[in-house]
mmCIF file with all atom_site columns, C-alpha atoms and ligand atoms in Angstrom:
data_model
loop_
_atom_site.group_PDB
_atom_site.id
_atom_site.type_symbol
_atom_site.label_atom_id
_atom_site.label_alt_id
_atom_site.label_comp_id
_atom_site.label_asym_id
_atom_site.label_entity_id
_atom_site.label_seq_id
_atom_site.pdbx_PDB_ins_code
_atom_site.Cartn_x
_atom_site.Cartn_y
_atom_site.Cartn_z
_atom_site.occupancy
_atom_site.B_iso_or_equiv
_atom_site.pdbx_formal_charge
_atom_site.auth_seq_id
_atom_site.auth_comp_id
_atom_site.auth_asym_id
_atom_site.auth_atom_id
_atom_site.pdbx_PDB_model_num
ATOM   1   C CA  . MET E 1 1   ? 64.445 165.235 98.463 1.00 70.00 ? 9   MET E CA  1
ATOM   2   C CA  . ALA E 1 2   ? 68.250 164.675 97.862 1.00 85.00 ? 10  ALA E CA  1
ATOM   3   C CA  . ALA E 1 3   ? 69.660 164.156 94.282 1.00 96.00 ? 11  ALA E CA  1
ATOM   4   C CA  . THR E 1 4   ? 70.265 160.595 93.472 1.00 98.00 ? 12  THR E CA  1
ATOM   5   C CA  . ARG E 1 5   ? 72.002 158.929 90.315 1.00 98.00 ? 13  ARG E CA  1
ATOM   6   C CA  . THR E 1 6   ? 71.312 156.787 87.630 1.00 98.00 ? 14  THR E CA  1
ATOM   7   C CA  . PHE E 1 7   ? 72.965 155.303 84.675 1.00 98.00 ? 15  PHE E CA  1
ATOM   8   C CA  . SER E 1 8   ? 71.899 155.737 81.039 1.00 99.00 ? 16  SER E CA  1
ATOM   9   C CA  . ILE E 1 9   ? 73.142 154.238 77.487 1.00 99.00 ? 17  ILE E CA  1
ATOM   10  C CA  . ILE E 1 10  ? 72.345 155.982 74.265 1.00 99.00 ? 18  ILE E CA  1
ATOM   11  C CA  . LYS E 1 11  ? 72.213 152.789 72.253 1.00 99.00 ? 19  LYS E CA  1
ATOM   12  C CA  . PRO E 1 12  ? 74.095 152.083 68.640 1.00 99.00 ? 20  PRO E CA  1
ATOM   13  C CA  . ASP E 1 13  ? 70.421 153.094 66.665 1.00 99.00 ? 21  ASP E CA  1
ATOM   14  C CA  . ALA E 1 14  ? 70.292 156.403 68.185 1.00 99.00 ? 22  ALA E CA  1
ATOM   15  C CA  . THR E 1 15  ? 74.126 157.268 67.786 1.00 99.00 ? 23  THR E CA  1
ATOM   16  C CA  . ARG E 1 16  ? 73.671 156.039 64.153 1.00 98.00 ? 24  ARG E CA  1
ATOM   17  C CA  . ARG E 1 17  ? 71.293 158.136 63.316 1.00 98.00 ? 25  ARG E CA  1
ATOM   18  C CA  . ASN E 1 18  ? 72.997 161.423 65.074 1.00 98.00 ? 26  ASN E CA  1
ATOM   19  C CA  . LEU E 1 19  ? 70.497 161.373 68.107 1.00 99.00 ? 27  LEU E CA  1
ATOM   20  C CA  . THR E 1 20  ? 72.796 161.790 70.817 1.00 98.00 ? 28  THR E CA  1
ATOM   21  C CA  . GLY E 1 21  ? 71.908 165.595 71.384 1.00 98.00 ? 29  GLY E CA  1
ATOM   22  C CA  . ALA E 1 22  ? 68.208 164.970 70.855 1.00 98.00 ? 30  ALA E CA  1
ATOM   23  C CA  . VAL E 1 23  ? 68.155 162.075 73.466 1.00 99.00 ? 31  VAL E CA  1
ATOM   24  C CA  . THR E 1 24  ? 70.422 164.089 76.007 1.00 98.00 ? 32  THR E CA  1
ATOM   25  C CA  . LYS E 1 25  ? 67.858 167.019 75.708 1.00 98.00 ? 33  LYS E CA  1
ATOM   26  C CA  . LYS E 1 26  ? 65.036 164.776 76.569 1.00 98.00 ? 34  LYS E CA  1
ATOM   27  C CA  . LEU E 1 27  ? 66.677 163.312 79.578 1.00 98.00 ? 35  LEU E CA  1
ATOM   28  C CA  . GLU E 1 28  ? 67.734 167.321 80.606 1.00 98.00 ? 36  GLU E CA  1
ATOM   29  C CA  . ASP E 1 29  ? 63.807 168.402 79.794 1.00 98.00 ? 37  ASP E CA  1
ATOM   30  C CA  . ALA E 1 30  ? 63.210 165.944 82.034 1.00 98.00 ? 38  ALA E CA  1
ATOM   31  C CA  . GLY E 1 31  ? 65.134 166.961 85.022 1.00 98.00 ? 39  GLY E CA  1
ATOM   32  C CA  . LEU E 1 32  ? 68.196 165.154 84.845 1.00 98.00 ? 40  LEU E CA  1
ATOM   33  C CA  . ARG E 1 33  ? 71.858 166.658 84.650 1.00 98.00 ? 41  ARG E CA  1
ATOM   34  C CA  . VAL E 1 34  ? 74.539 164.574 82.835 1.00 98.00 ? 42  VAL E CA  1
ATOM   35  C CA  . VAL E 1 35  ? 77.167 164.526 85.370 1.00 98.00 ? 43  VAL E CA  1
ATOM   36  C CA  . ALA E 1 36  ? 79.287 162.010 83.229 1.00 99.00 ? 44  ALA E CA  1
ATOM   37  C CA  . SER E 1 37  ? 79.459 161.017 79.481 1.00 98.00 ? 45  SER E CA  1
ATOM   38  C CA  . LYS E 1 38  ? 81.569 159.107 77.123 1.00 98.00 ? 46  LYS E CA  1
ATOM   39  C CA  . ARG E 1 39  ? 81.263 157.872 73.632 1.00 98.00 ? 47  ARG E CA  1
ATOM   40  C CA  . ILE E 1 40  ? 82.652 154.229 73.594 1.00 98.00 ? 48  ILE E CA  1
ATOM   41  C CA  . HIS E 1 41  ? 82.493 151.198 71.400 1.00 98.00 ? 49  HIS E CA  1
ATOM   42  C CA  . MET E 1 42  ? 81.716 148.367 73.682 1.00 98.00 ? 50  MET E CA  1
ATOM   43  C CA  . THR E 1 43  ? 83.744 145.152 73.578 1.00 98.00 ? 51  THR E CA  1
ATOM   44  C CA  . ARG E 1 44  ? 81.986 141.636 73.369 1.00 98.00 ? 52  ARG E CA  1
ATOM   45  C CA  . GLU E 1 45  ? 83.010 141.066 76.788 1.00 98.00 ? 53  GLU E CA  1
ATOM   46  C CA  . GLN E 1 46  ? 81.757 144.451 78.180 1.00 98.00 ? 54  GLN E CA  1
ATOM   47  C CA  . ALA E 1 47  ? 78.359 143.858 76.464 1.00 98.00 ? 55  ALA E CA  1
ATOM   48  C CA  . GLU E 1 48  ? 78.189 140.202 77.571 1.00 98.00 ? 56  GLU E CA  1
ATOM   49  C CA  . GLY E 1 49  ? 78.937 141.450 81.169 1.00 98.00 ? 57  GLY E CA  1
ATOM   50  C CA  . PHE E 1 50  ? 76.406 144.190 81.185 1.00 98.00 ? 58  PHE E CA  1
ATOM   51  C CA  . TYR E 1 51  ? 73.716 142.189 80.011 1.00 97.00 ? 59  TYR E CA  1
ATOM   52  C CA  . ALA E 1 52  ? 74.699 139.173 81.930 1.00 97.00 ? 60  ALA E CA  1
ATOM   53  C CA  . VAL E 1 53  ? 71.218 139.018 84.173 1.00 96.00 ? 61  VAL E CA  1
ATOM   54  C CA  . HIS E 1 54  ? 69.645 138.518 80.511 1.00 96.00 ? 62  HIS E CA  1
ATOM   55  C CA  . LYS E 1 55  ? 71.991 135.567 79.508 1.00 97.00 ? 63  LYS E CA  1
ATOM   56  C CA  . GLU E 1 56  ? 69.210 132.948 79.542 1.00 97.00 ? 64  GLU E CA  1
ATOM   57  C CA  . ARG E 1 57  ? 66.844 135.383 77.610 1.00 97.00 ? 65  ARG E CA  1
ATOM   58  C CA  . PRO E 1 58  ? 66.154 134.182 73.816 1.00 97.00 ? 66  PRO E CA  1
ATOM   59  C CA  . PHE E 1 59  ? 67.130 137.611 72.660 1.00 97.00 ? 67  PHE E CA  1
ATOM   60  C CA  . PHE E 1 60  ? 70.754 137.749 74.531 1.00 98.00 ? 68  PHE E CA  1
ATOM   61  C CA  . GLY E 1 61  ? 72.847 136.889 71.585 1.00 98.00 ? 69  GLY E CA  1
ATOM   62  C CA  . GLU E 1 62  ? 71.373 139.407 69.282 1.00 98.00 ? 70  GLU E CA  1
ATOM   63  C CA  . LEU E 1 63  ? 71.120 141.989 72.038 1.00 98.00 ? 71  LEU E CA  1
ATOM   64  C CA  . VAL E 1 64  ? 74.996 141.706 72.365 1.00 98.00 ? 72  VAL E CA  1
ATOM   65  C CA  . GLU E 1 65  ? 75.019 141.885 68.630 1.00 98.00 ? 73  GLU E CA  1
ATOM   66  C CA  . PHE E 1 66  ? 73.256 144.901 68.465 1.00 98.00 ? 74  PHE E CA  1
ATOM   67  C CA  . MET E 1 67  ? 75.127 146.612 71.444 1.00 98.00 ? 75  MET E CA  1
ATOM   68  C CA  . ILE E 1 68  ? 78.536 146.198 69.809 1.00 98.00 ? 76  ILE E CA  1
ATOM   69  C CA  . SER E 1 69  ? 77.012 147.144 66.276 1.00 98.00 ? 77  SER E CA  1
ATOM   70  C CA  . GLY E 1 70  ? 78.380 150.702 66.654 1.00 98.00 ? 78  GLY E CA  1
ATOM   71  C CA  . PRO E 1 71  ? 79.158 153.345 69.085 1.00 98.00 ? 79  PRO E CA  1
ATOM   72  C CA  . VAL E 1 72  ? 77.437 154.122 72.283 1.00 99.00 ? 80  VAL E CA  1
ATOM   73  C CA  . VAL E 1 73  ? 77.321 157.221 74.824 1.00 99.00 ? 81  VAL E CA  1
ATOM   74  C CA  . VAL E 1 74  ? 77.322 155.872 78.465 1.00 99.00 ? 82  VAL E CA  1
ATOM   75  C CA  . GLN E 1 75  ? 76.413 158.467 81.007 1.00 99.00 ? 83  GLN E CA  1
ATOM   76  C CA  . VAL E 1 76  ? 75.573 159.036 84.512 1.00 99.00 ? 84  VAL E CA  1
ATOM   77  C CA  . LEU E 1 77  ? 72.640 161.076 85.510 1.00 99.00 ? 85  LEU E CA  1
ATOM   78  C CA  . GLU E 1 78  ? 71.623 163.002 88.448 1.00 98.00 ? 86  GLU E CA  1
ATOM   79  C CA  . GLY E 1 79  ? 68.320 164.420 89.902 1.00 98.00 ? 87  GLY E CA  1
ATOM   80  C CA  . GLU E 1 80  ? 65.582 164.121 92.229 1.00 98.00 ? 88  GLU E CA  1
ATOM   81  C CA  . ASP E 1 81  ? 64.656 160.374 92.218 1.00 98.00 ? 89  ASP E CA  1
ATOM   82  C CA  . ALA E 1 82  ? 67.014 159.835 89.319 1.00 98.00 ? 90  ALA E CA  1
ATOM   83  C CA  . VAL E 1 83  ? 66.105 156.077 88.307 1.00 98.00 ? 91  VAL E CA  1
ATOM   84  C CA  . LYS E 1 84  ? 62.349 156.685 87.929 1.00 98.00 ? 92  LYS E CA  1
ATOM   85  C CA  . ARG E 1 85  ? 62.633 160.066 86.362 1.00 98.00 ? 93  ARG E CA  1
ATOM   86  C CA  . ASN E 1 86  ? 64.715 158.323 83.686 1.00 98.00 ? 94  ASN E CA  1
ATOM   87  C CA  . ARG E 1 87  ? 62.681 155.510 83.588 1.00 98.00 ? 95  ARG E CA  1
ATOM   88  C CA  . ASP E 1 88  ? 59.563 157.581 83.141 1.00 98.00 ? 96  ASP E CA  1
ATOM   89  C CA  . VAL E 1 89  ? 61.137 159.842 80.157 1.00 99.00 ? 97  VAL E CA  1
ATOM   90  C CA  . MET E 1 90  ? 62.626 156.623 78.390 1.00 99.00 ? 98  MET E CA  1
ATOM   91  C CA  . GLY E 1 91  ? 58.981 154.642 77.989 1.00 98.00 ? 99  GLY E CA  1
ATOM   92  C CA  . ALA E 1 92  ? 58.399 151.256 77.455 1.00 98.00 ? 100 ALA E CA  1
ATOM   93  C CA  . THR E 1 93  ? 60.936 148.727 76.323 1.00 98.00 ? 101 THR E CA  1
ATOM   94  C CA  . ASN E 1 94  ? 58.542 147.957 73.270 1.00 98.00 ? 102 ASN E CA  1
ATOM   95  C CA  . PRO E 1 95  ? 58.049 151.390 71.423 1.00 98.00 ? 103 PRO E CA  1
ATOM   96  C CA  . ALA E 1 96  ? 54.647 150.368 70.586 1.00 98.00 ? 104 ALA E CA  1
ATOM   97  C CA  . ASP E 1 97  ? 53.765 150.435 74.102 1.00 98.00 ? 105 ASP E CA  1
ATOM   98  C CA  . ALA E 1 98  ? 55.723 153.408 74.882 1.00 98.00 ? 106 ALA E CA  1
ATOM   99  C CA  . ALA E 1 99  ? 53.703 156.841 76.185 1.00 98.00 ? 107 ALA E CA  1
ATOM   100 C CA  . GLU E 1 100 ? 53.637 160.000 73.872 1.00 98.00 ? 108 GLU E CA  1
ATOM   101 C CA  . GLY E 1 101 ? 56.550 162.414 74.571 1.00 98.00 ? 109 GLY E CA  1
ATOM   102 C CA  . THR E 1 102 ? 58.873 159.487 75.844 1.00 98.00 ? 110 THR E CA  1
ATOM   103 C CA  . ILE E 1 103 ? 62.443 158.608 74.244 1.00 99.00 ? 111 ILE E CA  1
ATOM   104 C CA  . ARG E 1 104 ? 61.272 155.725 72.716 1.00 98.00 ? 112 ARG E CA  1
ATOM   105 C CA  . LYS E 1 105 ? 58.277 156.466 71.511 1.00 98.00 ? 113 LYS E CA  1
ATOM   106 C CA  . GLU E 1 106 ? 60.112 159.400 69.338 1.00 98.00 ? 114 GLU E CA  1
ATOM   107 C CA  . PHE E 1 107 ? 63.099 157.689 68.422 1.00 98.00 ? 115 PHE E CA  1
ATOM   108 C CA  . ALA E 1 108 ? 63.111 153.947 69.093 1.00 98.00 ? 116 ALA E CA  1
ATOM   109 C CA  . GLU E 1 109 ? 63.179 151.408 66.254 1.00 98.00 ? 117 GLU E CA  1
ATOM   110 C CA  . SER E 1 110 ? 61.964 148.330 67.390 1.00 98.00 ? 118 SER E CA  1
ATOM   111 C CA  . ILE E 1 111 ? 61.845 146.503 70.883 1.00 98.00 ? 119 ILE E CA  1
ATOM   112 C CA  . GLU E 1 112 ? 65.272 145.580 70.343 1.00 97.00 ? 120 GLU E CA  1
ATOM   113 C CA  . ALA E 1 113 ? 66.892 148.895 68.855 1.00 98.00 ? 121 ALA E CA  1
ATOM   114 C CA  . ASN E 1 114 ? 65.008 151.069 71.490 1.00 98.00 ? 122 ASN E CA  1
ATOM   115 C CA  . SER E 1 115 ? 67.505 153.731 71.641 1.00 99.00 ? 123 SER E CA  1
ATOM   116 C CA  . VAL E 1 116 ? 68.267 153.692 75.434 1.00 99.00 ? 124 VAL E CA  1
ATOM   117 C CA  . HIS E 1 117 ? 69.059 151.754 78.703 1.00 98.00 ? 125 HIS E CA  1
ATOM   118 C CA  . GLY E 1 118 ? 68.144 153.059 82.131 1.00 98.00 ? 126 GLY E CA  1
ATOM   119 C CA  . SER E 1 119 ? 69.097 151.488 85.425 1.00 98.00 ? 127 SER E CA  1
ATOM   120 C CA  . ASP E 1 120 ? 65.754 149.808 86.761 1.00 98.00 ? 128 ASP E CA  1
ATOM   121 C CA  . SER E 1 121 ? 66.758 150.591 90.464 1.00 98.00 ? 129 SER E CA  1
ATOM   122 C CA  . GLU E 1 122 ? 69.196 152.290 92.781 1.00 98.00 ? 130 GLU E CA  1
ATOM   123 C CA  . GLU E 1 123 ? 71.065 149.297 93.598 1.00 98.00 ? 131 GLU E CA  1
ATOM   124 C CA  . ASN E 1 124 ? 71.633 148.377 89.686 1.00 98.00 ? 132 ASN E CA  1
ATOM   125 C CA  . ALA E 1 125 ? 72.338 151.922 88.984 1.00 98.00 ? 133 ALA E CA  1
ATOM   126 C CA  . LYS E 1 126 ? 75.184 151.866 91.421 1.00 98.00 ? 134 LYS E CA  1
ATOM   127 C CA  . ILE E 1 127 ? 76.289 148.636 89.794 1.00 98.00 ? 135 ILE E CA  1
ATOM   128 C CA  . GLU E 1 128 ? 76.095 149.965 86.275 1.00 98.00 ? 136 GLU E CA  1
ATOM   129 C CA  . ILE E 1 129 ? 77.839 153.050 87.152 1.00 98.00 ? 137 ILE E CA  1
ATOM   130 C CA  . ASP E 1 130 ? 81.001 151.373 88.554 1.00 98.00 ? 138 ASP E CA  1
ATOM   131 C CA  . PHE E 1 131 ? 80.760 148.990 85.707 1.00 98.00 ? 139 PHE E CA  1
ATOM   132 C CA  . PHE E 1 132 ? 81.634 151.936 83.081 1.00 98.00 ? 140 PHE E CA  1
ATOM   133 C CA  . PHE E 1 133 ? 83.031 154.766 85.286 1.00 98.00 ? 141 PHE E CA  1
ATOM   134 C CA  . LYS E 1 134 ? 85.880 155.624 87.741 1.00 98.00 ? 142 LYS E CA  1
ATOM   135 C CA  . PRO E 1 135 ? 84.555 157.900 90.343 1.00 97.00 ? 143 PRO E CA  1
ATOM   136 C CA  . GLU E 1 136 ? 86.903 160.875 89.116 1.00 98.00 ? 144 GLU E CA  1
ATOM   137 C CA  . GLU E 1 137 ? 85.190 160.627 85.903 1.00 98.00 ? 145 GLU E CA  1
ATOM   138 C CA  . ILE E 1 138 ? 81.829 161.640 87.391 1.00 98.00 ? 146 ILE E CA  1
ATOM   139 C CA  . VAL E 1 139 ? 81.668 165.577 88.138 1.00 97.00 ? 147 VAL E CA  1
ATOM   140 C CA  . GLY E 1 140 ? 78.650 166.546 89.711 1.00 94.00 ? 148 GLY E CA  1
HETATM 141 N N1  . LIG Y 2 .   ? 65.090 143.327 74.675 1.00 65.34 ? 203 LIG Y N1  1
HETATM 142 C C1  . LIG Y 2 .   ? 65.127 142.666 73.450 1.00 65.34 ? 203 LIG Y C1  1
HETATM 143 N N2  . LIG Y 2 .   ? 63.775 141.816 73.298 1.00 65.34 ? 203 LIG Y N2  1
HETATM 144 C C2  . LIG Y 2 .   ? 63.056 141.659 74.174 1.00 65.34 ? 203 LIG Y C2  1
HETATM 145 C C3  . LIG Y 2 .   ? 63.139 142.464 75.377 1.00 65.34 ? 203 LIG Y C3  1
HETATM 146 C C4  . LIG Y 2 .   ? 64.314 143.142 75.538 1.00 65.34 ? 203 LIG Y C4  1
HETATM 147 O O1  . LIG Y 2 .   ? 65.720 142.782 72.467 1.00 65.34 ? 203 LIG Y O1  1
HETATM 148 O O2  . LIG Y 2 .   ? 61.951 140.889 74.111 1.00 65.34 ? 203 LIG Y O2  1
HETATM 149 C C5  . LIG Y 2 .   ? 66.579 144.235 74.621 1.00 65.34 ? 203 LIG Y C5  1
HETATM 150 C C6  . LIG Y 2 .   ? 66.080 145.612 74.489 1.00 65.34 ? 203 LIG Y C6  1
HETATM 151 O O3  . LIG Y 2 .   ? 67.152 146.238 73.819 1.00 65.34 ? 203 LIG Y O3  1
HETATM 152 C C7  . LIG Y 2 .   ? 65.829 146.016 75.927 1.00 65.34 ? 203 LIG Y C7  1
HETATM 153 C C8  . LIG Y 2 .   ? 67.224 145.007 76.475 1.00 65.34 ? 203 LIG Y C8  1
HETATM 154 O O4  . LIG Y 2 .   ? 67.005 144.011 76.014 1.00 65.34 ? 203 LIG Y O4  1
HETATM 155 O O5  . LIG Y 2 .   ? 66.027 147.518 76.077 1.00 65.34 ? 203 LIG Y O5  1
HETATM 156 C C9  . LIG Y 2 .   ? 67.048 144.863 78.197 1.00 65.34 ? 203 LIG Y C9  1
HETATM 157 O O6  . LIG Y 2 .   ? 65.588 144.391 78.262 1.00 65.34 ? 203 LIG Y O6  1
HETATM 158 P P1  . LIG Y 2 .   ? 64.725 144.876 79.623 1.00 65.34 ? 203 LIG Y P1  1
HETATM 159 O O7  . LIG Y 2 .   ? 63.660 144.060 79.877 1.00 65.34 ? 203 LIG Y O7  1
HETATM 160 O O8  . LIG Y 2 .   ? 65.736 144.998 80.796 1.00 65.34 ? 203 LIG Y O8  1
HETATM 161 O O9  . LIG Y 2 .   ? 64.109 146.307 79.237 1.00 65.34 ? 203 LIG Y O9  1
HETATM 162 P P2  . LIG Y 2 .   ? 64.358 147.548 79.726 1.00 65.34 ? 203 LIG Y P2  1
HETATM 163 O O10 . LIG Y 2 .   ? 64.677 147.582 81.095 1.00 65.34 ? 203 LIG Y O10 1
HETATM 164 O O11 . LIG Y 2 .   ? 65.626 148.276 78.669 1.00 65.34 ? 203 LIG Y O11 1
HETATM 165 O O12 . LIG Y 2 .   ? 63.220 148.340 79.276 1.00 65.34 ? 203 LIG Y O12 1
#
């Protein structure tokens, strides 16, 4: 099966606790390769735009505040079945429900401060990669 790509964010709760390397190792150990990475401090406009699908949800305002509360690391990950592979190693949204060995089980602080974002479909992966990266920033 051909390699595909997905989009990941190491969220502010993880960068604050100096877990960028530990989270990235989990991704690499799961068979994903980091083909683009940058540490940024999202603007409010970026966070609102990125999470626009959630704008009617009750947690939207707090989620935006959280995502701009510190630096994040945005990444493009490549591997076989990358979207699913990444979702599997991330674990459930709520760390209380996340399986052993997953990033969220090991590192997440709460349902909101849950250490990582990962695209939920190939279609959204393309949209999310384009939101943060120029093609020449991705080196496969
Ligand atoms: N989130 C939250 N409260 C909730 C559900 C989600 O703060 O009740 C946040 C959490 O950071 C989550 C993000 O919103 O990662 C996006 O939610 P989604 O349901 O898409 O979960 P994910 O795909 O990240 O597992």
